[in-house]
Coordinates of C-alpha atoms in Angstrom, one line a residue:
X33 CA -7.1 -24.9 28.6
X34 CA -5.4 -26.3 31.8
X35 CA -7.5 -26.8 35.2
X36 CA -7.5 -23.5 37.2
X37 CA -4.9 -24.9 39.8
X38 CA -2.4 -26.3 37.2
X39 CA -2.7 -22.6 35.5
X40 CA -1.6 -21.0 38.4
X41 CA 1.2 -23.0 39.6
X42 CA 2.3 -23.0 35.4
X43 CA 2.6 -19.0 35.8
X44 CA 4.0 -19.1 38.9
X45 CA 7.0 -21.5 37.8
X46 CA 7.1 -19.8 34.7
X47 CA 7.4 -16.0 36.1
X48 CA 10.8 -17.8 38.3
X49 CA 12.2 -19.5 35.5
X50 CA 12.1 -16.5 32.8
X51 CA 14.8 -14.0 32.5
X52 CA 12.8 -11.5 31.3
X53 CA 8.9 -10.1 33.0
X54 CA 5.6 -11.8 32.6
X55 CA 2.5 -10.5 32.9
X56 CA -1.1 -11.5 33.4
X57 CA -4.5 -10.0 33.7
X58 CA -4.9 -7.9 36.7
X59 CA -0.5 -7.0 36.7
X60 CA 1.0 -3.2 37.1
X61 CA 2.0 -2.7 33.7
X62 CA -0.1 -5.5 31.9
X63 CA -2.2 -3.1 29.8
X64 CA 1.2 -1.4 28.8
X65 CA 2.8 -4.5 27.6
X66 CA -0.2 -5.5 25.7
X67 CA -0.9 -2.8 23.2
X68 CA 0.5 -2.7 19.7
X69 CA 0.6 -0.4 17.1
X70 CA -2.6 -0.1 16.0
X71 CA -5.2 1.5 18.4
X72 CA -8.3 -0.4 17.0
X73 CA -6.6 -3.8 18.5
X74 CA -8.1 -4.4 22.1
X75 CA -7.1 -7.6 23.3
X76 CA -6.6 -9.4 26.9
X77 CA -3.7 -12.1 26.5
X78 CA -4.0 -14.3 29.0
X79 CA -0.1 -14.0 29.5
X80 CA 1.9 -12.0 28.3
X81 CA 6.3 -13.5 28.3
X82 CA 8.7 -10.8 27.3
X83 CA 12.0 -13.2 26.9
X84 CA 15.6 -11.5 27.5
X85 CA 16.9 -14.2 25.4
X86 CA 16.6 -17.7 23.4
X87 CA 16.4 -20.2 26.7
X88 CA 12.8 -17.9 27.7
X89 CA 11.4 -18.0 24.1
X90 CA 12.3 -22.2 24.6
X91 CA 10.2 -22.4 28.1
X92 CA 7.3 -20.0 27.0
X93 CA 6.6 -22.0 24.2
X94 CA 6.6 -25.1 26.6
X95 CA 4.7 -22.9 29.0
X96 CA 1.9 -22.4 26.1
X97 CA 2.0 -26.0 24.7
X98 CA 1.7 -27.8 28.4
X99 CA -1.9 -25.5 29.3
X100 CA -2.8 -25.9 25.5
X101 CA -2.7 -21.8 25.1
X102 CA -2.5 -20.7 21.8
X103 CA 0.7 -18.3 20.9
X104 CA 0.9 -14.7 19.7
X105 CA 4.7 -13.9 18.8
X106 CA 5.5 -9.7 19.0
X107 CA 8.2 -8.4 17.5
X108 CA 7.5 -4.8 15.8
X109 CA 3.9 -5.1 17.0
X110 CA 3.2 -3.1 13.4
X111 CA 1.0 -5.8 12.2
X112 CA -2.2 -4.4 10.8
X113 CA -4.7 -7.1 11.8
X114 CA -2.6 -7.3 15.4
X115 CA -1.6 -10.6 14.8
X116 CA 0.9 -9.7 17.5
X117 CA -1.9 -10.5 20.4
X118 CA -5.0 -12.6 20.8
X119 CA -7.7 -12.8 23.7
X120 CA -7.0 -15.6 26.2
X121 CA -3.9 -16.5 24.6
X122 CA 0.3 -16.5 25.8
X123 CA 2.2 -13.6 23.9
X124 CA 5.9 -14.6 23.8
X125 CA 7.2 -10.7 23.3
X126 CA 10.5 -10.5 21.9
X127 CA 11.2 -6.5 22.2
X128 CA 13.8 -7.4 24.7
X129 CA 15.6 -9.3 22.2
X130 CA 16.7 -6.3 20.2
X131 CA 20.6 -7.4 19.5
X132 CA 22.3 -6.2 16.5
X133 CA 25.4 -7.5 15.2
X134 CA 27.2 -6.4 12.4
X135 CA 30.0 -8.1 10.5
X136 CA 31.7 -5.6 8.4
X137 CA 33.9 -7.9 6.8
X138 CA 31.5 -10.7 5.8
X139 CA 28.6 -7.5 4.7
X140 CA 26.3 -9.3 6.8
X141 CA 24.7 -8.8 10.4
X142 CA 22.8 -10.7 12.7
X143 CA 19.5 -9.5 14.0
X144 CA 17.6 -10.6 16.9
X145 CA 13.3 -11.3 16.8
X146 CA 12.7 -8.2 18.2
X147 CA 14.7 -5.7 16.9
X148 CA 13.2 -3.0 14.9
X149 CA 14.0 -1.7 11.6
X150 CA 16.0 1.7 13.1
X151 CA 18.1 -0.4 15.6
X152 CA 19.2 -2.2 12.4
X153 CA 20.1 1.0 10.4
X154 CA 21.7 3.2 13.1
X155 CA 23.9 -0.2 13.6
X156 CA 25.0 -0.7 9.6
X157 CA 25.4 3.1 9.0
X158 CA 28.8 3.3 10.5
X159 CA 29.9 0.8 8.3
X160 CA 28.9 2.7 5.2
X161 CA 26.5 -0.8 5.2
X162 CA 22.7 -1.0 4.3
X163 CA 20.2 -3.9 5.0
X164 CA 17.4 -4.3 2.3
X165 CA 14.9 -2.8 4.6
X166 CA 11.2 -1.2 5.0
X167 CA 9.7 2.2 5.0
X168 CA 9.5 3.1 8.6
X169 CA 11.8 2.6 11.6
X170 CA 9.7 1.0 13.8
X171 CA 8.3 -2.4 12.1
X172 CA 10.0 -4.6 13.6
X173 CA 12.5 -6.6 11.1
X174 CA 12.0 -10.3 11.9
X175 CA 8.4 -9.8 10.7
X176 CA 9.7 -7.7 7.8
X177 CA 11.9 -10.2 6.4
X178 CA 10.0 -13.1 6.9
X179 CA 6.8 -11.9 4.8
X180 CA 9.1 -10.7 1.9
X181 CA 8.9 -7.4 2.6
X182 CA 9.7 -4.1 0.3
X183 CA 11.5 -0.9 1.0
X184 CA 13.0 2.1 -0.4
X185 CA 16.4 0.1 -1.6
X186 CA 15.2 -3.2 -3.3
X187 CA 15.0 -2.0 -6.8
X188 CA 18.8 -2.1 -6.2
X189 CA 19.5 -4.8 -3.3
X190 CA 16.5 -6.9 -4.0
X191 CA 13.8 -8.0 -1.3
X192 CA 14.6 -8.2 2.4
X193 CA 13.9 -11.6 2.0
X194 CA 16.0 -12.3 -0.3
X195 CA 18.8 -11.5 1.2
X196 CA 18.3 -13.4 4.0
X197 CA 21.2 -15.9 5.0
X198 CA 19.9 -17.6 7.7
X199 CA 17.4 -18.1 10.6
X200 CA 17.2 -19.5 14.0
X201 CA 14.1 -20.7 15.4
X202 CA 12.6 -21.8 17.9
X203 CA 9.4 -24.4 16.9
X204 CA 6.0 -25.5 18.3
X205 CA 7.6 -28.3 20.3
X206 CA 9.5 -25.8 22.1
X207 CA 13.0 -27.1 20.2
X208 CA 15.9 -24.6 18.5
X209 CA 16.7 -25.0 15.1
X210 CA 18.3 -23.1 12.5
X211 CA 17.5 -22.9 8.6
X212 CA 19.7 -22.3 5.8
X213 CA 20.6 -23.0 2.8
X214 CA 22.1 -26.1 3.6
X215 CA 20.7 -26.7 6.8
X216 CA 17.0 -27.5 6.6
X217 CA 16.7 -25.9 3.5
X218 CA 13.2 -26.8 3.1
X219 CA 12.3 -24.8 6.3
X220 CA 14.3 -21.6 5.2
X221 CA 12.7 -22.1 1.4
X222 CA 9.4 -21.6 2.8
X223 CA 10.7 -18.7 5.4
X224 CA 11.4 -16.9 2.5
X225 CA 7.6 -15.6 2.5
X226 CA 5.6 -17.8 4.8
X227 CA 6.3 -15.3 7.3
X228 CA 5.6 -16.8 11.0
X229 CA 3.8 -19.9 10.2
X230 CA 7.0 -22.2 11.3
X231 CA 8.2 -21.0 14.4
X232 CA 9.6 -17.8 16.4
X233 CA 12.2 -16.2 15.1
X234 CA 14.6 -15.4 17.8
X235 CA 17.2 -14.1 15.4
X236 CA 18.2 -13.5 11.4
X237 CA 21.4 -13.2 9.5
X238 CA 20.8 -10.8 6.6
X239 CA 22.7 -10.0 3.6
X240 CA 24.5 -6.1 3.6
X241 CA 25.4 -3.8 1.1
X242 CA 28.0 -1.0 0.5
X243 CA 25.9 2.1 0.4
X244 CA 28.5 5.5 1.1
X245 CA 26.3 7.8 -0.4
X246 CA 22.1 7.9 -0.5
X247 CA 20.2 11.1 -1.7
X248 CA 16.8 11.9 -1.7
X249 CA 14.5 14.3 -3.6
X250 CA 11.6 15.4 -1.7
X251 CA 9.2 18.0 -3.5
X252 CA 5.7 19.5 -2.3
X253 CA 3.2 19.6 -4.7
X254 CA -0.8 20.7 -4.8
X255 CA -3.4 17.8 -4.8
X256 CA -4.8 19.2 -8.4
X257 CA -1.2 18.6 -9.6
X258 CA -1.2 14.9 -8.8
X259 CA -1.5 13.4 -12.0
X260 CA 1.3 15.4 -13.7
X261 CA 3.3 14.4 -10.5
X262 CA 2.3 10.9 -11.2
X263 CA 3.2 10.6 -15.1
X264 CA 6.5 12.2 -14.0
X265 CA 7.9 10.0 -11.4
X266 CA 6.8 7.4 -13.9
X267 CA 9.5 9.0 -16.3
X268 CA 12.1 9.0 -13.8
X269 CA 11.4 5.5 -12.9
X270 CA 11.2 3.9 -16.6
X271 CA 14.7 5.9 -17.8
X272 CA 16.6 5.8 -14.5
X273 CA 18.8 2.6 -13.1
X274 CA 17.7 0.8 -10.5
X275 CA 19.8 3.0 -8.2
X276 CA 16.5 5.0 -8.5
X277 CA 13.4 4.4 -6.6
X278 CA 11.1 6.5 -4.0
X279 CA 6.9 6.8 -4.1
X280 CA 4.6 9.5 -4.8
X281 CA 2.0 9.8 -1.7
X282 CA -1.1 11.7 -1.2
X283 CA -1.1 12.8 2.5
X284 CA -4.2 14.0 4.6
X285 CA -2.8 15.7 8.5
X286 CA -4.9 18.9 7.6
X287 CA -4.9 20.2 4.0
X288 CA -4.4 17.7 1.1
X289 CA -1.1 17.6 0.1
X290 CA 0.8 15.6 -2.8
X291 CA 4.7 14.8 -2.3
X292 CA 6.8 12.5 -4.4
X293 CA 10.2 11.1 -3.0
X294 CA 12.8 10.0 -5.3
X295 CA 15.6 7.9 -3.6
X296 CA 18.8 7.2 -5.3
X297 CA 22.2 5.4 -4.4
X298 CA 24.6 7.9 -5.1
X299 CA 25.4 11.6 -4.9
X300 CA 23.3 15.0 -5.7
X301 CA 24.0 15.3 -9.2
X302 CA 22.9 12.0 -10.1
X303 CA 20.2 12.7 -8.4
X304 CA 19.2 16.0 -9.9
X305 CA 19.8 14.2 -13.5
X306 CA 17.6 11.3 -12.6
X307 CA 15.0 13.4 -10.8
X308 CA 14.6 16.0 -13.4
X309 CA 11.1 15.3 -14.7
X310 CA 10.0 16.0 -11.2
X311 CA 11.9 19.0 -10.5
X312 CA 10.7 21.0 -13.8
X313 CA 7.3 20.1 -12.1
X314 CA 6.1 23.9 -10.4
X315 CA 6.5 22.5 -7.1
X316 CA 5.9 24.2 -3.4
X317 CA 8.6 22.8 -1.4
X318 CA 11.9 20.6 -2.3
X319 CA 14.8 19.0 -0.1
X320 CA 17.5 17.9 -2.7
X321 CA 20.6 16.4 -1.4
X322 CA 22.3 13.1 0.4
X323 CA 20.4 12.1 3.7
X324 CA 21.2 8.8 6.2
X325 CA 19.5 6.2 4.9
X326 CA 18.2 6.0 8.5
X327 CA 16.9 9.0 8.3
X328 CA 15.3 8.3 4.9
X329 CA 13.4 5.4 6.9
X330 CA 11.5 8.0 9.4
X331 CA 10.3 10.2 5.9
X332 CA 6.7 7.9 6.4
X333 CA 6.7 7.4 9.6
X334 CA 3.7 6.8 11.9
X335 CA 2.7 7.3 15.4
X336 CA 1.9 4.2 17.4
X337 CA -1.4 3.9 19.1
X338 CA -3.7 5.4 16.6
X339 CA -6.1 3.4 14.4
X340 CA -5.1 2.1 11.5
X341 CA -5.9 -0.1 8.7
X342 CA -3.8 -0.5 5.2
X343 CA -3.9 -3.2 2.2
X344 CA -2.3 -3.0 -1.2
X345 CA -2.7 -4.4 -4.8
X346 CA 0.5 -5.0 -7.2
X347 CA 0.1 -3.3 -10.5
X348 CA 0.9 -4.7 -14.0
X349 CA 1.9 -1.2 -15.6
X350 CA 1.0 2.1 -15.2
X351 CA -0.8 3.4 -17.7
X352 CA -2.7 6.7 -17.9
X353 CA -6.1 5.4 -17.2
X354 CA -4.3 3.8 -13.3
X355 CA -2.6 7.0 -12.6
X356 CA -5.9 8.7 -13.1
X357 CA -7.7 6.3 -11.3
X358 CA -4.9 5.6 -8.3
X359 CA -5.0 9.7 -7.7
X360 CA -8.8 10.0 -8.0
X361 CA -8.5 7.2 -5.0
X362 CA -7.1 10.3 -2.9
X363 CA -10.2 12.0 -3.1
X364 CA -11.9 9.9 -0.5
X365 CA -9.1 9.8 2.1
X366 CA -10.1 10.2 5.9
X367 CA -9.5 14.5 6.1
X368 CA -7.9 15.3 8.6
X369 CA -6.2 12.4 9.6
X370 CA -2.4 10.7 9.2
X371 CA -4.1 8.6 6.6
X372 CA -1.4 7.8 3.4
X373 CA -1.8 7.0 -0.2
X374 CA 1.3 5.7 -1.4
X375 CA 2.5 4.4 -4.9
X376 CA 5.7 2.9 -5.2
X377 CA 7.6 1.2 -8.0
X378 CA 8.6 -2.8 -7.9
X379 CA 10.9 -4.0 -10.9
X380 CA 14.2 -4.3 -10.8
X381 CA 16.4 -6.3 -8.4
X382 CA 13.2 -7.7 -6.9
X383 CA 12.1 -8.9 -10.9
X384 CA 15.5 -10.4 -11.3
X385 CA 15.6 -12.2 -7.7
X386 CA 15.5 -15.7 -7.2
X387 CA 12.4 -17.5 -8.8
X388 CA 11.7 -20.3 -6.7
X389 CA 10.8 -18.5 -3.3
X390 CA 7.2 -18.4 -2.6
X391 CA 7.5 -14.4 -3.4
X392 CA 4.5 -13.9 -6.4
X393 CA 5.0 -10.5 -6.7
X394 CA 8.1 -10.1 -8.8
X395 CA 6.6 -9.5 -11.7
X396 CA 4.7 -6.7 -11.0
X397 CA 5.8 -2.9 -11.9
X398 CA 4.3 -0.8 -9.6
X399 CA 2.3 -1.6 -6.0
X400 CA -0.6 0.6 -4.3
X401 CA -0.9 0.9 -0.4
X402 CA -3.7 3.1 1.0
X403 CA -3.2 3.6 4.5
X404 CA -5.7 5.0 6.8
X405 CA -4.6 6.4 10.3
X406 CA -7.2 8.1 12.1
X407 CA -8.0 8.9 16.3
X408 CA -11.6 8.5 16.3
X409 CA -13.4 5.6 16.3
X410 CA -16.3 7.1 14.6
X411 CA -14.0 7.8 11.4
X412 CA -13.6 3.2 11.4
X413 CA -16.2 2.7 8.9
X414 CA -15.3 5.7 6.1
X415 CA -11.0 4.8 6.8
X416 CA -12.0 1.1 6.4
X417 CA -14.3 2.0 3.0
X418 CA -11.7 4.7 1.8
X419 CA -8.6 1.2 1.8
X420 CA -11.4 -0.8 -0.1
X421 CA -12.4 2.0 -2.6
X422 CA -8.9 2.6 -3.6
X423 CA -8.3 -1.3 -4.4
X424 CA -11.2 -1.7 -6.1
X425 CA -10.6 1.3 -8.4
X426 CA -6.6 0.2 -9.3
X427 CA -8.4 -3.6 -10.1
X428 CA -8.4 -3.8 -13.8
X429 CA -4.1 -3.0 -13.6
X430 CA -3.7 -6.2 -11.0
X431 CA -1.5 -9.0 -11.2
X432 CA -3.5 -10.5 -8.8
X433 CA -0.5 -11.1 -6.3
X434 CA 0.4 -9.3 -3.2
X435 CA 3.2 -8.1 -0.7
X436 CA 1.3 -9.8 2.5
X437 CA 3.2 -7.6 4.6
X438 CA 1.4 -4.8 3.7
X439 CA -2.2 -6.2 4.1
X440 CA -3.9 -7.6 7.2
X441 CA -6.4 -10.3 7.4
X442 CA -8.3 -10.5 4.1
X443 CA -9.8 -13.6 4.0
X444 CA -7.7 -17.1 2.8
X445 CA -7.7 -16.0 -0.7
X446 CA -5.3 -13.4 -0.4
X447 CA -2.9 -15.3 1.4
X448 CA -2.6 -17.7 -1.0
X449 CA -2.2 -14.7 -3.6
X450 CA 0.8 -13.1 -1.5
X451 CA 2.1 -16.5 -0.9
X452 CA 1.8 -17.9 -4.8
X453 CA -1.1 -20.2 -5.8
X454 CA 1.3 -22.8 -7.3
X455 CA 3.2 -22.8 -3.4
X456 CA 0.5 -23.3 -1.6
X457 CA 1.1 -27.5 -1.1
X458 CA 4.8 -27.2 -0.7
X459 CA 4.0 -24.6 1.9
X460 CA 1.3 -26.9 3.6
X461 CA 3.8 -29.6 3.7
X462 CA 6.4 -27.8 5.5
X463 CA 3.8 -26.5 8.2
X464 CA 3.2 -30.0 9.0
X465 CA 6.6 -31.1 9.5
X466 CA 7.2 -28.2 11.8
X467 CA 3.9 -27.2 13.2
X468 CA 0.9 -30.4 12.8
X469 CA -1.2 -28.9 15.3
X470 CA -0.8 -24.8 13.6
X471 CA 0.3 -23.8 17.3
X472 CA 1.5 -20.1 14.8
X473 CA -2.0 -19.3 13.8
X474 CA -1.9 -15.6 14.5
X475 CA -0.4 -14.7 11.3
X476 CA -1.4 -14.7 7.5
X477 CA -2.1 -18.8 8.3
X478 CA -0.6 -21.8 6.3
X479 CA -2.6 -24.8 7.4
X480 CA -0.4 -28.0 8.0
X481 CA -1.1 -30.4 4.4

């Protein structure tokens, strides 16, 4: 850390040069700017930058380098651990960089580092035009994209990573660079998965797709009825095309409650074919029928500011003994509370996507994501034990891989498994070209090689 006088006069240079506001300890607004999504992260930045554009990301990453602060980089803010903020640190905020542009005649758009996922699909939907996105609108889609991330469409479109076309970045000596396929193509390999280890990502070309028509089949069920509900969406999964996809979640906001959502590219009565083992289900409540994909994104939605924690495990199969298992995982859910218990199918597109990137979960068939969302702090320790329970119960069906998106910080073991043992020097290598001295730490870490 810098002397005391060559702080000050930093921050004062630096709140006249930026476009956008900074904030520091003891500023109207500061304890605004600094919380994120989940309510158990309390952290004190020591600033806080929220660029308007590339040229502020450049000098708040010069800012942090020249008093030797380490840097935070916010986009959504959804990440579990709050990787998003650290104590004493600079926090170069992007949600002022929120830009989407959308090429209808190339099927591709540009996003900017801190736009979220609902800014991208409200501005692809009048294009009849779909990114590969997530399961909620507000994670931001930088961070998405950049840890491989999985959604409601990439049985069909593939990950979100992997239709990514290009990045531009700004790195740890405070320098712009893009990555693609041919330029720096090492850097954008190991994008595709390492997630914010290289630099911030002040904006993303992505990869669109023609999607006219999306309709969703969302039916009620009883809790007792969730292994039958299980076994069937297993059915619709295994015979239906890879237009098909959707989850089955246990929810807790008051009573218990089971729901399974089939989405599928295309119109009602392919839906109603394809869904059929879950509609002959007795059921309490159904909405059949096309629905914006945006609108599909806000199904599983999720207050900000609540406590949270969430991990997953990647499944082999399914057999009867994991559906059993995965639904008697409900039974210890936080009650009441927002807390989710979601099961989703993998396979398709993302089985058949490119190999090489340092994306290990491809060959699994089915993933597991307890999420626990809860208000009081004196529910931490049974929401925290309820996310461990489940995993350990769904262990013997593993592949031993992991979507790191969906998991916060579990120890260096885990990243390597959502990162690919067999990537892991590659990876290292490519953290030392572009950040030696691991200035992006807050983050599932690659440590230079």
């Amino acid at each position: 850390m810098a002397p005391p006088s060559k702080a000050h006069t930093a921050l004062a240079e630096l709140r006249e040069d930026l476009g956008g506001d900074v904030f520091a300890p003891g500023d109207p607004g500061y304890d605004e700017a600094r919380a994120v999504f989940n309510g158990r992260i309390d952290r004190y930045p020591a600033v806080i930058a929220q660029c308007a554009g590339d040229a502020d990301v450049v000098r708040a990453v010069r800012f942090g380098r020249e008093l030797d602060l380490h840097i935070a980089v916010r986009g959504g803010g959804h990440s579990v651990a709050g990787s998003a903020t650290a104590d004493a640190a600079l926090v170069v905020d992007l949600r002022r960089m929120d830009g989407v542009t959308v090429d209808p005649a190339a099927e591709a758009v540009r996003v900017q580092g801190g736009a979220v996922m609902s800014r991208l699909d409200r501005a692809t939907r009048p294009y009849g035009l779909a990114a590969a996105g997530g399961r909620a609108p507000g994670i931001g889609v930088g961070g998405f994209v950049l840890g491989g991330g999985s959604g409601w469409l990439d049985r069909l479109f593939g990950t979100a990573v992997d239709n990514l076309i290009g990045v531009e970045l700004v790195t740890a000596d405070g320098e712009r660079v893009h990555a693609n396929a041919d330029e720096n193509p090492e850097l954008f390999w190991a994008l595709h998965g390492g997630g914010g280890n290289f630099g911030v990502a002040t904006a993303l070309t992505l990869e669109l797709h023609e999607l006219p028509v999306l309709s969703v089949a969302l039916l009620r069920y009883p809790p007792s009825s969730g292994p039958d509900v299980v076994r069937a969406f297993r059915e619709v999964i295994r015979t239906g095309p890879d237009e098909a996809g959707g989850a089955v979640v246990y929810l807790a906001d008051g009573e218990p409650v089971c729901a399974a959502l089939v989405t599928f590219v295309g119109g009602e009565e392919g839906l109603r074919k394809v869904a059929g083992p879950l509609l002959a289900l007795p059921h309490e409540a159904e909405v059949v029928g096309p629905v914006p994909y945006s609108e599909v994104q806000c199904l599983l939605d999720l207050p900000s500011g609540l406590r949270n924690h969430g991990s997953a495990e990647c499944l082999a199969a399914l057999p009867d003994e994991a559906v059993d298992a995965w639904c008697g995982g409900a039974e210890g859910m936080p009650v009441p509370s927002g807390s989710q218990h979601v099961l989703f199918p993998l396979g398709g597109a993302i089985a058949s996507g490119p190999a090489e990137y340092p994306v290990p979960y491809r060959n699994a068939a089915w993933a597991v994501h307890p999420f626990g969302i809860w208000a009081d702090p004196a529910d931490d320790e049974r929401a925290i034990a309820w996310v461990r329970d489940v995993r350990a119960g769904v262990r013997p069906w593993t592949t031993g891989a992991v979507c790191l998106n969906l998991v916060g910080d579990e120890g260096p073991e885990r990243v390597r498994a959502g990162l690919g043992v067999g990537n892991a020097l590659r990876l290292g290598k490519v953290k030392r070209r572009w950040d030696p001295d691991n200035v992006f730490r807050f983050n599932h870490n690659i440590e230079p090689l």
